[in-house]
XYZ file of C-alpha atoms in Angstrom:
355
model
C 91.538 129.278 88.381
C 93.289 132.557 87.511
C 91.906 135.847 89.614
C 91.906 138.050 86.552
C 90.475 136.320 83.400
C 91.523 137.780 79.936
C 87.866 139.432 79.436
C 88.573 141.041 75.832
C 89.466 140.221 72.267
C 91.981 142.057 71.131
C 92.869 142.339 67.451
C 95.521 144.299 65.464
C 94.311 145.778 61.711
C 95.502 148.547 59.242
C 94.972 151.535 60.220
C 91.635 152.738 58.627
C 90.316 149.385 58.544
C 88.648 149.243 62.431
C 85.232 149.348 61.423
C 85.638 146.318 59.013
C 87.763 144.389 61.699
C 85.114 145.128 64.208
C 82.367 144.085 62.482
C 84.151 140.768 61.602
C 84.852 140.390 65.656
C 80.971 140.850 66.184
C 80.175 138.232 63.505
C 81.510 135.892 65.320
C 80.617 136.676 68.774
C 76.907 136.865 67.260
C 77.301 133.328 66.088
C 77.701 132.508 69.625
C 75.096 134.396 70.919
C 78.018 136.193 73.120
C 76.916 139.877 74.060
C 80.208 141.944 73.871
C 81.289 145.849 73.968
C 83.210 147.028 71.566
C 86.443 149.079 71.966
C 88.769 150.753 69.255
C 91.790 152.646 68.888
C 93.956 153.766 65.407
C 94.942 150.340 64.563
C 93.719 148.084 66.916
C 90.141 146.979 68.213
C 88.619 144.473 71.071
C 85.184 143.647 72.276
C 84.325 142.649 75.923
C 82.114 140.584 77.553
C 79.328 142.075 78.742
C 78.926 139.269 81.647
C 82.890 139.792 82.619
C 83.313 135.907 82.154
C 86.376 134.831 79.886
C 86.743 135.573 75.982
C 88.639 132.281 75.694
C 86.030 130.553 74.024
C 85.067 132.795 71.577
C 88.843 133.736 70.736
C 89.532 129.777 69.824
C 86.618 129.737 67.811
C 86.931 132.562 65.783
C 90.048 131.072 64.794
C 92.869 133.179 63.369
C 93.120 131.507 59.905
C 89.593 132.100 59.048
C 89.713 135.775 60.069
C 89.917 138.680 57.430
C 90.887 141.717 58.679
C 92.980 140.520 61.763
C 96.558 141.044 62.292
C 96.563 139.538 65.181
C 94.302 138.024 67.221
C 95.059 137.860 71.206
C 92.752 137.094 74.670
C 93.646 140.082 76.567
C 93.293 141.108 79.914
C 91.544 144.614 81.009
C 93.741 147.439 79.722
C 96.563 149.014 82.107
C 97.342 153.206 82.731
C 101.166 153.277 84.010
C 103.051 155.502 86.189
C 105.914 157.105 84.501
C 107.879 157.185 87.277
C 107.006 153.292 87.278
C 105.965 151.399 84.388
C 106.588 147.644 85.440
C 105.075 147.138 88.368
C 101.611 147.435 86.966
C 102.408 144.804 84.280
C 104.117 142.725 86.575
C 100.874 142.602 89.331
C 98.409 142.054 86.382
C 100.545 139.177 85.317
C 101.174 137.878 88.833
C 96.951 138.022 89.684
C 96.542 136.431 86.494
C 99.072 133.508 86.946
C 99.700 133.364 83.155
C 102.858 131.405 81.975
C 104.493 131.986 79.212
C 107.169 131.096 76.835
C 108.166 134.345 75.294
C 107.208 138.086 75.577
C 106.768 140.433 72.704
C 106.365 144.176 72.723
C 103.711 145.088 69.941
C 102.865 148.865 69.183
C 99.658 149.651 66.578
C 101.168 149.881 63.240
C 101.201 154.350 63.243
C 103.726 156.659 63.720
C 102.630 157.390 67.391
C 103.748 153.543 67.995
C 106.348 153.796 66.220
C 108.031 156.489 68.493
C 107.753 154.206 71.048
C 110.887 152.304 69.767
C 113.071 153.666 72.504
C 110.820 153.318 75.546
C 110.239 149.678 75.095
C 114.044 148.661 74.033
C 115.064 150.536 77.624
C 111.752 148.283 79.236
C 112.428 144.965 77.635
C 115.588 143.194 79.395
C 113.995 144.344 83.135
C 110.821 143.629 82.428
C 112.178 140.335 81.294
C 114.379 139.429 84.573
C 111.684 139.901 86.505
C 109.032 138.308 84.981
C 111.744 135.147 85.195
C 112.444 135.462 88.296
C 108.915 135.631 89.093
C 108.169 132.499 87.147
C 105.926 133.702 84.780
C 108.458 133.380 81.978
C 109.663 129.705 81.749
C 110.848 127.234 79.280
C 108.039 125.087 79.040
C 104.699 126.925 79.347
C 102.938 125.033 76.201
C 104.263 127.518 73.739
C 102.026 130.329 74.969
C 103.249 133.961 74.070
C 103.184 137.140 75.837
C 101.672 140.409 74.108
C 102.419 143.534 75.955
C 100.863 146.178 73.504
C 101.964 149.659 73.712
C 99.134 152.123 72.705
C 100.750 154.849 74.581
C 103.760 155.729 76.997
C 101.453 154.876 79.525
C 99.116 152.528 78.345
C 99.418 148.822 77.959
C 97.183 146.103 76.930
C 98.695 142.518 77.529
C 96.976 139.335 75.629
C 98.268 135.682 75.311
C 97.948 134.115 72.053
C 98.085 130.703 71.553
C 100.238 127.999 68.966
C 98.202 127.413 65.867
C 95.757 130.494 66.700
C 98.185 133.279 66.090
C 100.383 134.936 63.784
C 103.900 134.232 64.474
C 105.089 137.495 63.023
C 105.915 140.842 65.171
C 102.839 143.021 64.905
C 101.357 140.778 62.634
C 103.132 142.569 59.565
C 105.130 140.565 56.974
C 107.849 143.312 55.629
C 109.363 142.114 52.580
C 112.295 143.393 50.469
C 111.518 144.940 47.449
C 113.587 142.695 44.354
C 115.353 146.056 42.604
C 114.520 143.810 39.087
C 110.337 143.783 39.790
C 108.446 145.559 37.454
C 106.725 147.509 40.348
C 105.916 146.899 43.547
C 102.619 144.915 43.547
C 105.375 142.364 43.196
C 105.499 142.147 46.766
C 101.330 141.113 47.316
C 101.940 138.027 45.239
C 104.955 137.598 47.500
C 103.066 137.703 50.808
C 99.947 135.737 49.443
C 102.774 132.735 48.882
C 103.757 132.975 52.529
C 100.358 133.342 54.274
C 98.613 130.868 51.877
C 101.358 128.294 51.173
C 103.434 126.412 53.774
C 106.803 127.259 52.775
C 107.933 123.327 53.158
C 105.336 122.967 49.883
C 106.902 126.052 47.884
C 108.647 123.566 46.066
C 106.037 121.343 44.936
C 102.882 124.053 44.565
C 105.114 126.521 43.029
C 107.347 124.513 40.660
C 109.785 125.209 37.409
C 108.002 124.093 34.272
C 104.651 124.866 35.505
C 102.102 127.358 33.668
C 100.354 130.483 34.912
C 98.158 132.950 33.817
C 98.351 136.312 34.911
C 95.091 138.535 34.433
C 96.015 142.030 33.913
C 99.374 141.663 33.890
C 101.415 144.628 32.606
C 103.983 146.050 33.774
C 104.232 142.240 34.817
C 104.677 142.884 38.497
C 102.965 139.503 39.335
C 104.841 137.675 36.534
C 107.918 138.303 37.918
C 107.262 136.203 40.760
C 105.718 133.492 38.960
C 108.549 133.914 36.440
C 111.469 133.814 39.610
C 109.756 130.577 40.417
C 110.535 129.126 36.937
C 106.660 128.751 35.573
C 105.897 129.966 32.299
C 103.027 132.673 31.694
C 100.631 133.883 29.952
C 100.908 137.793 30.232
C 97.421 138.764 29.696
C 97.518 142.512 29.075
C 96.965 145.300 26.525
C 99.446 147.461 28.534
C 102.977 146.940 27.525
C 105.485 144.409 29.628
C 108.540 145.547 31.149
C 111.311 144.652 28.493
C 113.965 143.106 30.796
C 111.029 140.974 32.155
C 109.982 139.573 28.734
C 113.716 139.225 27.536
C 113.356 135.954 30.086
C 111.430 133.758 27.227
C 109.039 132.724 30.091
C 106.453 134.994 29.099
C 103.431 134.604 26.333
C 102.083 138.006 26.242
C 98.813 138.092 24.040
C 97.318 141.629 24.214
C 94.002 140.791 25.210
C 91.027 141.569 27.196
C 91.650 139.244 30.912
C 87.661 139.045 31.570
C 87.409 137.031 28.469
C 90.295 134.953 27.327
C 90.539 131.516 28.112
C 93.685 129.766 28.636
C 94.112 126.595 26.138
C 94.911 124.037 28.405
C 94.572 123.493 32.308
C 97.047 125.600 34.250
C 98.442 125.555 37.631
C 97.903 128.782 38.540
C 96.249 132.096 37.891
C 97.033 135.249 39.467
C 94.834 138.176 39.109
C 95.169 141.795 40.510
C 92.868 143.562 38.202
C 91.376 147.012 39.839
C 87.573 146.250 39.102
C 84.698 146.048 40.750
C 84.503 143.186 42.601
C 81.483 141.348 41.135
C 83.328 141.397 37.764
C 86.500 139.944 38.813
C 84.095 137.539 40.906
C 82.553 136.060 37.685
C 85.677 136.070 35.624
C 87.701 134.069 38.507
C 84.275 131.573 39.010
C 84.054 131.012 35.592
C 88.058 129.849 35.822
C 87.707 127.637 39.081
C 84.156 125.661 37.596
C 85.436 125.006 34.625
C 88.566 123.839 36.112
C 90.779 125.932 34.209
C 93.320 126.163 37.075
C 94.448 124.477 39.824
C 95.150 127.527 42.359
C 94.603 130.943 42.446
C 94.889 134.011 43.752
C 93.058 137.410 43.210
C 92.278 140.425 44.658
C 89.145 142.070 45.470
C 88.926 145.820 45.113
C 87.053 146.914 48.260
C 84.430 149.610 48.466
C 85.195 152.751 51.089
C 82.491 151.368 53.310
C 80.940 148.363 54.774
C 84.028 146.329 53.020
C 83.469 143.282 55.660
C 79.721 143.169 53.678
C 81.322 142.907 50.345
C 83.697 140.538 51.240
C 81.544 138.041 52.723
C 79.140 138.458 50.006
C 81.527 137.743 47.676
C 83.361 134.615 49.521
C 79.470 133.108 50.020
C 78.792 133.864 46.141
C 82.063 132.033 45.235
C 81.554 128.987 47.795
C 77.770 128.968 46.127
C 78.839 128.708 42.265
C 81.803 126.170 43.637
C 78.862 124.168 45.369
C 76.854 124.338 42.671
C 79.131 123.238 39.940
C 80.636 120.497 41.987
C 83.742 121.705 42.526
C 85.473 120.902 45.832
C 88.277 123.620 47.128
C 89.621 125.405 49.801
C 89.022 129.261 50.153
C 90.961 131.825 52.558
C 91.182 135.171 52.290
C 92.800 137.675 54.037
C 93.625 141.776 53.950
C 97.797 141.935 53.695
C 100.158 143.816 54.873
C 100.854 144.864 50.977
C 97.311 145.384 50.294
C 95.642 149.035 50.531
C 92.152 149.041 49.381
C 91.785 145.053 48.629
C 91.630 141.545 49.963
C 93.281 138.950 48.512
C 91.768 135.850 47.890
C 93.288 132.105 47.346
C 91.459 129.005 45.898
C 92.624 125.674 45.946
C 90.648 123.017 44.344
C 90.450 119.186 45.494
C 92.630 116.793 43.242
């Protein structure tokens, strides 16, 4: 039994977007009928147990797939201040009193420019931080594929979580930076290209997002979203009354009917449809529900404009009225949804219905 129990839940979000990750956290620790205080910084938030027994539970159930707002999702142990003249020892007594083992360490910061800055101080920390913590044991081979967070929030502060295989992201900071393609129309490109990785396994790209298949894509000019679809092979319907970009349409991949994207109707089943229409989100909501219960697509993925406040209200409204008109229609699928990196003000959402 380890001396210091990871009493907190800590979660990386976008800056600006603490409230909405918060009351996410609290969702689920109310489902649970877990009493927990909250704690927030620019970027990051955690709740503690109120009884000071271990957040393990509740951070496996709240698993990281299903959250929203989460970056990153980690069972963290109480937060450390640091001596400048000595950082390590600190981290290396927590980690010694909690007898965690792990596999790797990672140095997070919160994704501002304060963290940012410190670049430096952790590169000159990292290798002997590392030799000790190997030397010490903590840092082994096989330790079930468990990962070390140490989170940087300051010079002198430090958080450190585990987080767990299959209950984690598996990217630094929880941010997916993609290149922008110097050929994309713009570069809402790039949330098309994210929702593919988070949504898709990338061993399935090949079958789910295949040449010769056909897409619509709601709202489409300057055709930022059809370019993807387009790189893939598919051909689309550009659904716009905005004009395409020309080197984009010069492809002959691309039907682009000048129409209104709330009320044209594709004339066959598709594969996929792609919407990132700036709306309000109960009208996107109906036009996409009308497209999944009538079976007009097979996948999809929109985004949801989000109000300034109470946005983690809206979106679960929205995903319950969505799961509701699926339900009642019949209509087996699988929803996610999840605020990206590339987003700003929006979720995106993905739907896959049952064969």
């Amino acid at each position: 039994m380890s001396d210091t129990v990871p009493t907190s839940w800590l979660v990386y979000c976008r800056p600006g977007f603490e409230s909405d990750a918060l009351a996410e956290m609290q969702h689920h620790a109310k489902q649970q009928e877990i009493i927990c205080e909250p704690t927030q910084g620019e970027g990051w938030v955690s709740l503690t147990r109120q009884d000071g027994e271990a957040i393990n539970d509740l951070h496996r159930q709240a698993a990281f797939k299903r959250l929203i707002f989460a970056r990153q999702s980690l069972a963290a142990l109480p937060a450390l201040t640091l001596s400048r003249d000595d950082r390590l020892t600190a981290i290396l007594d927590q980690v010694k009193a909690s007898r965690w083992s792990f596999e790797e360490i990672w140095h997070e910061t919160p994704d501002t420019n304060d963290g940012k800055a410190l670049a430096g101080l952790i590169k000159a920390l990292t290798k002997p931080l590392q030799s000790m913590l190997k030397k010490r044991g903590a840092l082994r081979g096989k330790a079930g594929a468990r990962r070390l967070h140490i989170f940087w929030t300051d010079g002198d502060r430090v958080q450190l979580g585990m987080s767990f295989p299959d209950n984690r992201s598996e990217l630094i900071n929880g941010i997916r930076r993609l290149r922008f393609p110097s050929r994309a129309p713009s570069r809402s490109t790039l949330k098309l290209e994210e929702a593919w990785h988070e949504f898709i396994p990338r061993d399935e790209w090949d079958e789910r997002l295949a040449a010769h298949m056909q897409a619509a894509d709601l709202g489409a000019a300057p055709g930022g979203w059809t370019w993807q679809l387009v790189q893939r092979g598919m051909y689309v319907y550009a659904i716009d009354n905005g004009p395409m970009d020309k080197q984009l349409m010069a492809t002959g991949q691309i039907d682009h009917l000048r129409e209104d994207g709330f009320t044209w109707e594709p004339p066959q089943r598709l594969d996929w449809l792609v919407c990132d229409i700036v709306d309000k989100p109960v009208r996107v909501l109906a036009m996409v529900e009308r497209w999944l219960t009538r079976k007009w697509c097979r996948e999809a993925i929109f985004n949801l404009k989000l109000p300034m406040k109470k946005r983690w209200d809206e979106v679960t409204r929205c995903l319950s009225t969505l799961e509701e008109a699926l339900a009642t229609a019949g209509v087996r699928a699988t929803i996610r949804c999840r605020h990206l990196y590339h987003d700003r003000e929006e979720v995106t959402v993905y739907v896959r219905l049952a064969h």
